[in-house]
XYZ file of N, CA and C in Angstrom:
483
model
N 0.898 -1.111 -0.164
C 0.086 -0.130 0.003
C 0.732 1.415 0.039
N 0.618 2.017 -0.765
C 1.202 3.805 -0.900
C 0.054 4.486 -0.744
N 0.668 5.427 0.408
C -0.296 6.538 0.583
C 0.398 7.816 -0.005
N 0.001 8.537 -0.602
C 0.598 10.046 -1.107
C 0.035 11.191 0.138
N 0.882 11.479 0.936
C 0.966 12.617 1.545
C 1.271 14.170 1.723
N 0.775 15.079 1.490
C 1.190 16.637 1.091
C 2.553 16.826 2.313
N 3.758 17.378 1.902
C 4.410 17.749 3.233
C 4.017 18.998 3.643
N 3.161 19.465 3.391
C 2.597 20.478 4.199
C 1.756 20.182 5.350
N 1.743 18.713 5.207
C 0.917 18.853 6.884
C 1.650 17.038 7.285
N 2.816 17.572 7.893
C 3.550 16.501 8.486
C 2.562 15.801 9.806
N 1.833 16.377 10.256
C 0.877 15.684 11.325
C -0.012 14.297 10.617
N -0.316 14.813 9.227
C -1.198 13.805 9.018
C -0.396 12.415 8.227
N 1.328 12.944 8.004
C 1.955 11.937 7.539
C 2.154 11.000 9.111
N 2.606 11.423 10.024
C 2.645 11.097 11.037
C 1.268 10.125 11.376
N 0.194 10.567 11.601
C -1.313 9.716 11.580
C -1.052 8.659 10.801
N -1.046 8.554 9.311
C -1.032 7.503 8.308
C -0.091 6.723 8.674
N 0.858 6.843 9.163
C 2.067 5.706 9.567
C 1.735 5.142 11.020
N 0.878 5.620 11.199
C 0.186 5.373 13.000
C -0.530 4.157 12.700
N -1.502 4.573 11.408
C -2.393 3.845 11.123
C -2.466 2.657 10.447
N -1.356 2.542 9.764
C -1.065 1.287 9.113
C -0.145 0.479 9.892
N 0.582 1.245 10.861
C 1.134 -0.018 11.630
C 0.088 -0.495 12.650
N -1.054 0.481 13.012
C -1.727 -0.159 13.894
C -2.952 -1.265 13.427
N -3.323 -1.440 11.769
C -4.013 -1.891 11.057
C -3.379 -3.456 10.932
N -2.265 -3.355 9.706
C -1.891 -4.232 9.600
C -0.136 -4.617 9.444
N 0.484 -3.491 9.504
C 1.633 -3.215 8.454
C 3.056 -3.696 9.697
N 3.911 -4.335 9.356
C 5.176 -4.688 10.654
C 5.856 -3.602 10.438
N 6.145 -2.961 9.226
C 6.900 -1.945 8.831
C 6.525 -0.729 7.747
N 6.844 0.281 7.967
C 6.193 1.422 7.211
C 7.695 2.153 6.787
N 7.674 2.561 5.587
C 8.544 3.395 5.363
C 7.979 5.032 4.456
N 8.977 5.548 4.492
C 8.621 7.020 3.846
C 9.573 7.653 2.931
N 8.583 7.372 1.656
C 9.528 8.074 0.431
C 9.203 9.315 -0.228
N 10.107 10.219 0.253
C 10.118 11.687 -0.236
C 10.118 11.644 -1.590
N 9.234 12.153 -2.278
C 9.209 12.629 -3.711
C 9.830 13.516 -4.179
N 11.232 14.041 -4.014
C 11.598 14.994 -4.211
C 11.038 16.368 -5.517
N 10.825 17.501 -4.928
C 10.297 18.383 -6.090
C 8.756 18.167 -6.325
N 8.054 16.998 -5.958
C 6.675 16.871 -6.249
C 5.765 17.339 -4.834
N 6.520 17.541 -3.863
C 5.853 18.460 -2.853
C 5.104 17.210 -1.661
N 5.329 15.544 -1.870
C 4.611 14.655 -1.212
C 5.571 13.658 -0.727
N 5.240 12.954 0.515
C 5.956 11.864 1.001
C 5.186 10.523 0.523
N 5.551 9.718 -0.174
C 4.612 8.395 -0.200
C 4.948 7.554 1.194
N 3.817 7.094 2.065
C 3.973 6.332 3.065
C 3.668 4.859 2.585
N 4.611 3.875 2.836
C 4.441 2.608 2.364
C 4.314 1.299 2.930
N 3.542 0.442 2.878
C 3.881 -0.914 3.269
C 3.616 -1.608 2.362
N 4.568 -2.818 2.533
C 4.012 -3.910 1.758
C 3.593 -4.989 2.634
N 2.630 -6.093 2.182
C 1.974 -7.054 2.939
C 0.488 -7.894 1.513
N 0.693 -8.780 1.620
C -0.445 -9.680 0.506
C -1.463 -9.502 1.294
N -1.957 -9.359 2.600
C -3.314 -8.787 3.149
C -3.764 -7.644 2.743
N -3.298 -6.600 2.485
C -3.829 -5.288 2.197
C -5.230 -5.359 1.409
N -4.917 -5.887 0.234
C -6.475 -6.183 -0.484
C -7.366 -6.747 0.502
N -7.069 -7.666 1.749
C -8.481 -8.216 2.450
C -8.842 -6.987 2.937
N -8.109 -6.178 3.372
C -8.738 -4.981 4.142
C -9.609 -3.963 3.318
N -9.207 -3.944 2.216
C -9.563 -2.957 1.243
C -9.895 -3.522 0.096
N -10.946 -4.277 0.339
C -11.678 -4.922 -1.058
C -12.051 -3.905 -1.996
N -12.217 -2.866 -2.051
C -12.565 -1.807 -3.103
C -11.425 -1.329 -4.362
N -10.269 -1.741 -3.681
C -8.930 -1.581 -4.362
C -8.946 -2.206 -5.620
N -8.521 -1.837 -6.794
C -8.809 -2.546 -8.095
C -8.154 -1.654 -9.097
N -8.092 -2.476 -10.300
C -7.526 -1.331 -11.378
C -8.186 -0.605 -11.973
N -7.717 0.303 -12.347
C -8.259 1.675 -12.867
C -9.161 2.541 -11.921
N -9.135 3.891 -12.406
C -9.749 4.876 -11.640
C -10.683 4.727 -10.858
N -11.202 4.893 -9.688
C -11.793 4.587 -8.577
C -13.232 5.174 -9.116
N -13.652 6.743 -9.693
C -14.707 6.897 -10.253
C -14.945 6.006 -11.660
N -14.495 4.983 -11.602
C -15.268 4.503 -12.995
C -15.588 2.595 -12.528
N -15.233 2.723 -11.224
C -15.716 1.457 -10.985
C -16.378 1.391 -9.283
N -17.375 0.389 -8.897
C -17.952 0.840 -8.120
C -16.904 0.549 -6.743
N -17.826 1.576 -5.756
C -16.963 1.538 -4.198
C -17.759 1.416 -3.655
N -17.901 -0.016 -2.693
C -18.863 -0.220 -1.942
C -18.405 -0.974 -0.805
N -18.910 -0.383 0.524
C -18.307 -0.839 1.867
C -18.621 -2.334 1.805
N -17.795 -3.408 2.318
C -18.242 -5.041 2.722
C -19.003 -4.499 3.820
N -19.840 -5.451 4.254
C -20.793 -5.434 5.260
C -19.865 -5.143 6.536
N -18.765 -5.346 6.898
C -18.421 -5.370 7.946
C -17.263 -4.179 7.913
N -17.020 -3.553 6.979
C -16.902 -2.170 6.938
C -17.877 -1.105 7.194
N -19.214 -1.569 6.785
C -20.077 -0.623 6.732
C -20.469 -0.549 8.330
N -20.164 -1.654 8.981
C -20.407 -1.914 10.420
C -19.704 -0.719 11.306
N -18.373 -0.984 10.942
C -17.227 0.018 11.509
C -17.639 1.560 11.133
N -18.014 1.994 10.166
C -18.426 3.201 9.631
C -19.356 3.461 10.657
N -20.441 2.991 10.290
C -21.644 3.361 11.038
C -21.423 3.325 12.579
N -20.350 2.777 13.398
C -20.178 2.846 14.979
C -19.201 3.935 14.935
N -18.692 4.460 13.798
C -17.313 5.605 14.043
C -17.470 6.280 13.079
N -18.420 7.018 12.541
C -18.567 8.157 11.514
C -17.464 9.105 11.538
N -17.413 9.574 12.344
C -16.575 10.871 12.829
C -15.519 10.207 11.992
N -14.960 9.181 12.484
C -13.294 8.783 12.298
C -13.118 8.636 10.791
N -14.308 8.465 9.939
C -14.359 7.861 8.680
C -14.461 9.151 7.745
N -15.044 10.154 8.409
C -15.484 11.680 7.970
C -13.921 12.477 7.857
N -13.413 12.273 9.122
C -12.138 12.718 9.380
C -11.115 12.322 8.090
N -10.913 10.876 8.013
C -10.096 10.428 6.773
C -10.549 11.127 5.414
N -11.877 11.194 5.260
C -12.203 11.338 3.756
C -12.274 13.130 3.776
N -12.241 13.957 4.813
C -11.917 15.596 4.827
C -10.457 15.832 4.632
N -9.538 15.117 5.731
C -8.253 15.092 5.183
C -7.405 14.633 3.949
N -8.063 13.999 3.450
C -7.808 13.205 2.226
C -8.017 14.544 0.949
N -9.493 14.280 0.789
C -9.976 14.945 -0.354
C -10.829 16.260 0.130
N -11.214 16.770 1.033
C -11.806 17.940 1.538
C -10.836 19.318 2.065
N -11.672 20.088 2.351
C -11.012 21.501 3.007
C -12.150 22.290 3.905
N -11.529 23.060 4.385
C -12.375 23.971 5.347
C -12.174 25.445 4.758
N -12.664 26.536 4.603
C -12.429 27.418 3.932
C -13.320 28.463 4.636
N -12.959 29.920 4.373
C -13.574 30.825 4.812
C -14.269 31.435 3.457
N -15.523 31.410 3.422
C -16.438 31.424 2.242
C -16.554 32.745 1.986
N -16.041 33.728 0.943
C -16.344 35.226 1.091
C -17.908 35.474 0.498
N -18.590 36.264 0.946
C -20.129 36.514 0.299
C -20.285 38.183 0.304
N -20.507 38.934 -0.729
C -21.014 39.758 -0.986
C -22.632 40.068 -1.007
N -23.083 40.404 0.007
C -24.576 40.900 0.203
C -25.106 42.329 0.256
N -25.882 43.021 -0.446
C -26.579 44.105 0.172
C -25.016 45.298 0.068
N -24.098 45.105 -0.991
C -23.112 46.020 -0.558
C -21.962 45.738 0.631
N -22.210 44.940 1.027
C -21.660 44.507 2.244
C -20.616 43.303 2.154
N -19.756 43.196 2.703
C -18.481 41.960 2.441
C -18.440 41.233 4.167
N -18.681 39.980 3.972
C -18.451 39.039 4.919
C -18.071 37.585 4.610
N -17.653 36.575 5.636
C -17.532 35.168 5.146
C -17.836 34.546 6.362
N -17.678 33.273 5.868
C -18.220 32.267 6.809
C -17.771 31.244 6.692
N -17.409 30.521 7.563
C -16.404 29.010 7.185
C -17.176 28.162 6.759
N -16.489 27.054 5.633
C -17.223 26.210 5.294
C -16.553 24.636 4.776
N -16.986 23.499 4.656
C -16.188 22.616 4.539
C -16.814 21.967 3.299
N -15.679 21.575 2.394
C -15.870 21.149 0.940
C -15.258 19.808 0.873
N -16.269 19.097 0.197
C -15.084 17.596 0.084
C -15.774 16.935 -1.660
N -14.780 16.863 -2.335
C -14.440 16.642 -3.443
C -14.057 15.531 -4.004
N -14.906 14.800 -4.976
C -14.600 13.563 -5.350
C -15.162 13.355 -6.801
N -14.294 12.309 -7.571
C -14.996 12.289 -8.946
C -15.864 10.627 -8.715
N -15.686 10.243 -7.570
C -16.544 9.115 -7.381
C -17.923 9.553 -6.889
N -18.940 8.915 -7.404
C -20.171 9.237 -6.872
C -20.812 8.325 -6.023
N -20.216 7.291 -5.767
C -19.961 6.172 -4.652
C -19.631 6.759 -3.619
N -18.493 7.287 -3.751
C -17.725 7.839 -2.731
C -18.500 9.320 -1.905
N -18.898 10.004 -2.863
C -19.614 11.074 -2.267
C -21.105 10.519 -1.673
N -21.534 9.538 -2.082
C -22.599 8.887 -1.432
C -22.434 8.397 0.171
N -21.222 7.842 0.379
C -20.869 7.337 1.227
C -20.254 8.452 2.638
N -19.758 9.558 2.005
C -19.463 10.993 2.634
C -21.054 11.425 3.185
N -21.969 11.543 2.273
C -23.040 12.096 2.764
C -23.876 10.878 3.708
N -23.517 9.870 3.520
C -24.217 8.525 4.633
C -23.596 9.058 5.924
N -22.405 8.891 5.926
C -21.511 9.252 7.141
C -21.981 10.729 8.191
N -21.988 11.657 7.038
C -22.193 13.119 7.571
C -24.155 12.837 8.247
N -25.027 11.767 7.611
C -26.394 11.912 7.698
C -26.234 10.907 9.113
N -25.614 10.129 9.436
C -25.325 9.473 10.580
C -24.946 10.131 12.062
N -24.566 11.393 11.374
C -24.147 12.381 12.555
C -24.753 13.393 12.789
N -26.138 13.495 11.649
C -26.651 14.746 11.743
C -26.252 15.972 11.223
N -25.550 15.851 10.683
C -24.823 17.136 9.909
C -25.372 17.183 8.602
N -25.799 18.549 8.532
C -26.545 19.067 7.129
C -25.166 19.459 6.402
N -25.821 18.594 4.834
C -25.069 19.205 3.888
C -25.905 19.215 2.612
N -25.013 19.767 1.483
C -25.933 19.587 0.081
C -24.635 19.583 -0.759
N -24.990 18.950 -1.900
C -24.360 18.818 -3.363
C -24.047 20.008 -3.724
N -23.053 20.629 -3.929
C -22.950 21.910 -4.417
C -22.548 22.086 -6.003
N -22.075 21.051 -6.301
C -21.551 21.039 -7.551
C -22.112 19.055 -7.963
N -21.776 18.318 -8.896
C -21.967 17.412 -8.957
C -21.012 16.240 -8.571
N -19.741 16.870 -8.448
C -18.122 16.294 -7.844
C -18.140 16.820 -6.469
N -18.749 17.611 -5.999
C -18.809 18.189 -4.314
C -19.547 18.306 -3.522
N -19.460 18.133 -2.295
C -20.662 18.539 -1.372
C -19.814 19.409 -0.030
N -21.338 20.230 0.132
C -20.721 21.216 0.994
C -21.693 21.269 2.497
N -20.614 21.456 3.524
C -20.880 21.738 4.746
C -20.922 23.288 5.006
N -22.134 23.848 5.305
C -22.000 25.564 5.458
C -22.741 25.939 6.872
N -23.884 24.814 7.099
C -24.672 25.974 7.853
C -24.149 25.830 9.313
N -23.740 26.978 9.993
C -23.022 27.304 11.130
C -22.996 26.181 12.035
N -24.120 25.562 12.577
C -24.386 24.584 13.656
C -23.525 23.126 13.153
N -24.279 22.865 11.901
C -23.254 21.954 10.848
C -21.590 22.029 10.798
N -21.285 23.201 10.352
C -19.518 23.350 10.294
C -19.141 23.052 11.702
N -19.616 23.598 12.791
C -19.137 23.502 14.083
C -19.172 21.855 14.549
N -20.001 20.947 13.821
C -20.382 20.184 14.412
C -18.927 19.023 13.468
N -18.820 19.091 12.463
C -18.008 18.671 11.709
C -16.485 18.884 12.175
N -16.427 20.064 12.123
C -15.065 20.540 13.324
C -14.703 19.708 14.318
N -15.496 19.450 14.943
C -15.605 18.406 16.283
C -14.687 17.238 15.928
N -15.225 16.861 14.729
C -14.891 15.150 14.359
C -13.639 15.164 13.199
N -13.753 16.241 12.520
C -12.684 16.253 11.287
C -11.444 17.023 12.111
N -11.621 18.018 12.729
C -10.242 18.540 13.331
C -9.191 19.209 12.009
N -8.611 19.788 12.647
C -7.670 20.879 11.108
C -6.358 19.885 11.015
N -5.959 20.010 9.784
C -5.131 19.259 9.095
C -3.845 19.618 9.592
N -2.773 19.011 10.093
C -1.544 19.855 10.680
C -0.392 18.663 9.999
């Protein structure tokens, strides 16, 4: 397994390594991709596909991404952890600028973008499990923008570090 982690988030690189070690890996290596701005966190083992049956050839948005029953039970029990992984990999928290009636202001907003409709659906399902309001703002992106919803998601996702 190889996971590309941006150099700008060393805390996430550490968390990725810790997760690999906690789940299956005996050893993990970090391979700095010079001039590319990321580290590949890698672990080798023949049982990774057993834990990630969604893995397969080709782009993930062109093949079904469906959780196995045992994975669905884990996510249902820990939807906040699942969302943290999703938002730390393919999401962001921004201050959304708005101009209304000649006045400028901004408000915090979470965005999650993915080309896979299945992954977007899983993200929405996990948000629903936590009662966090969301909406599709584009075909490949969902938004959490209501103040209460942003605060709730902040408690689960936390900052990228």
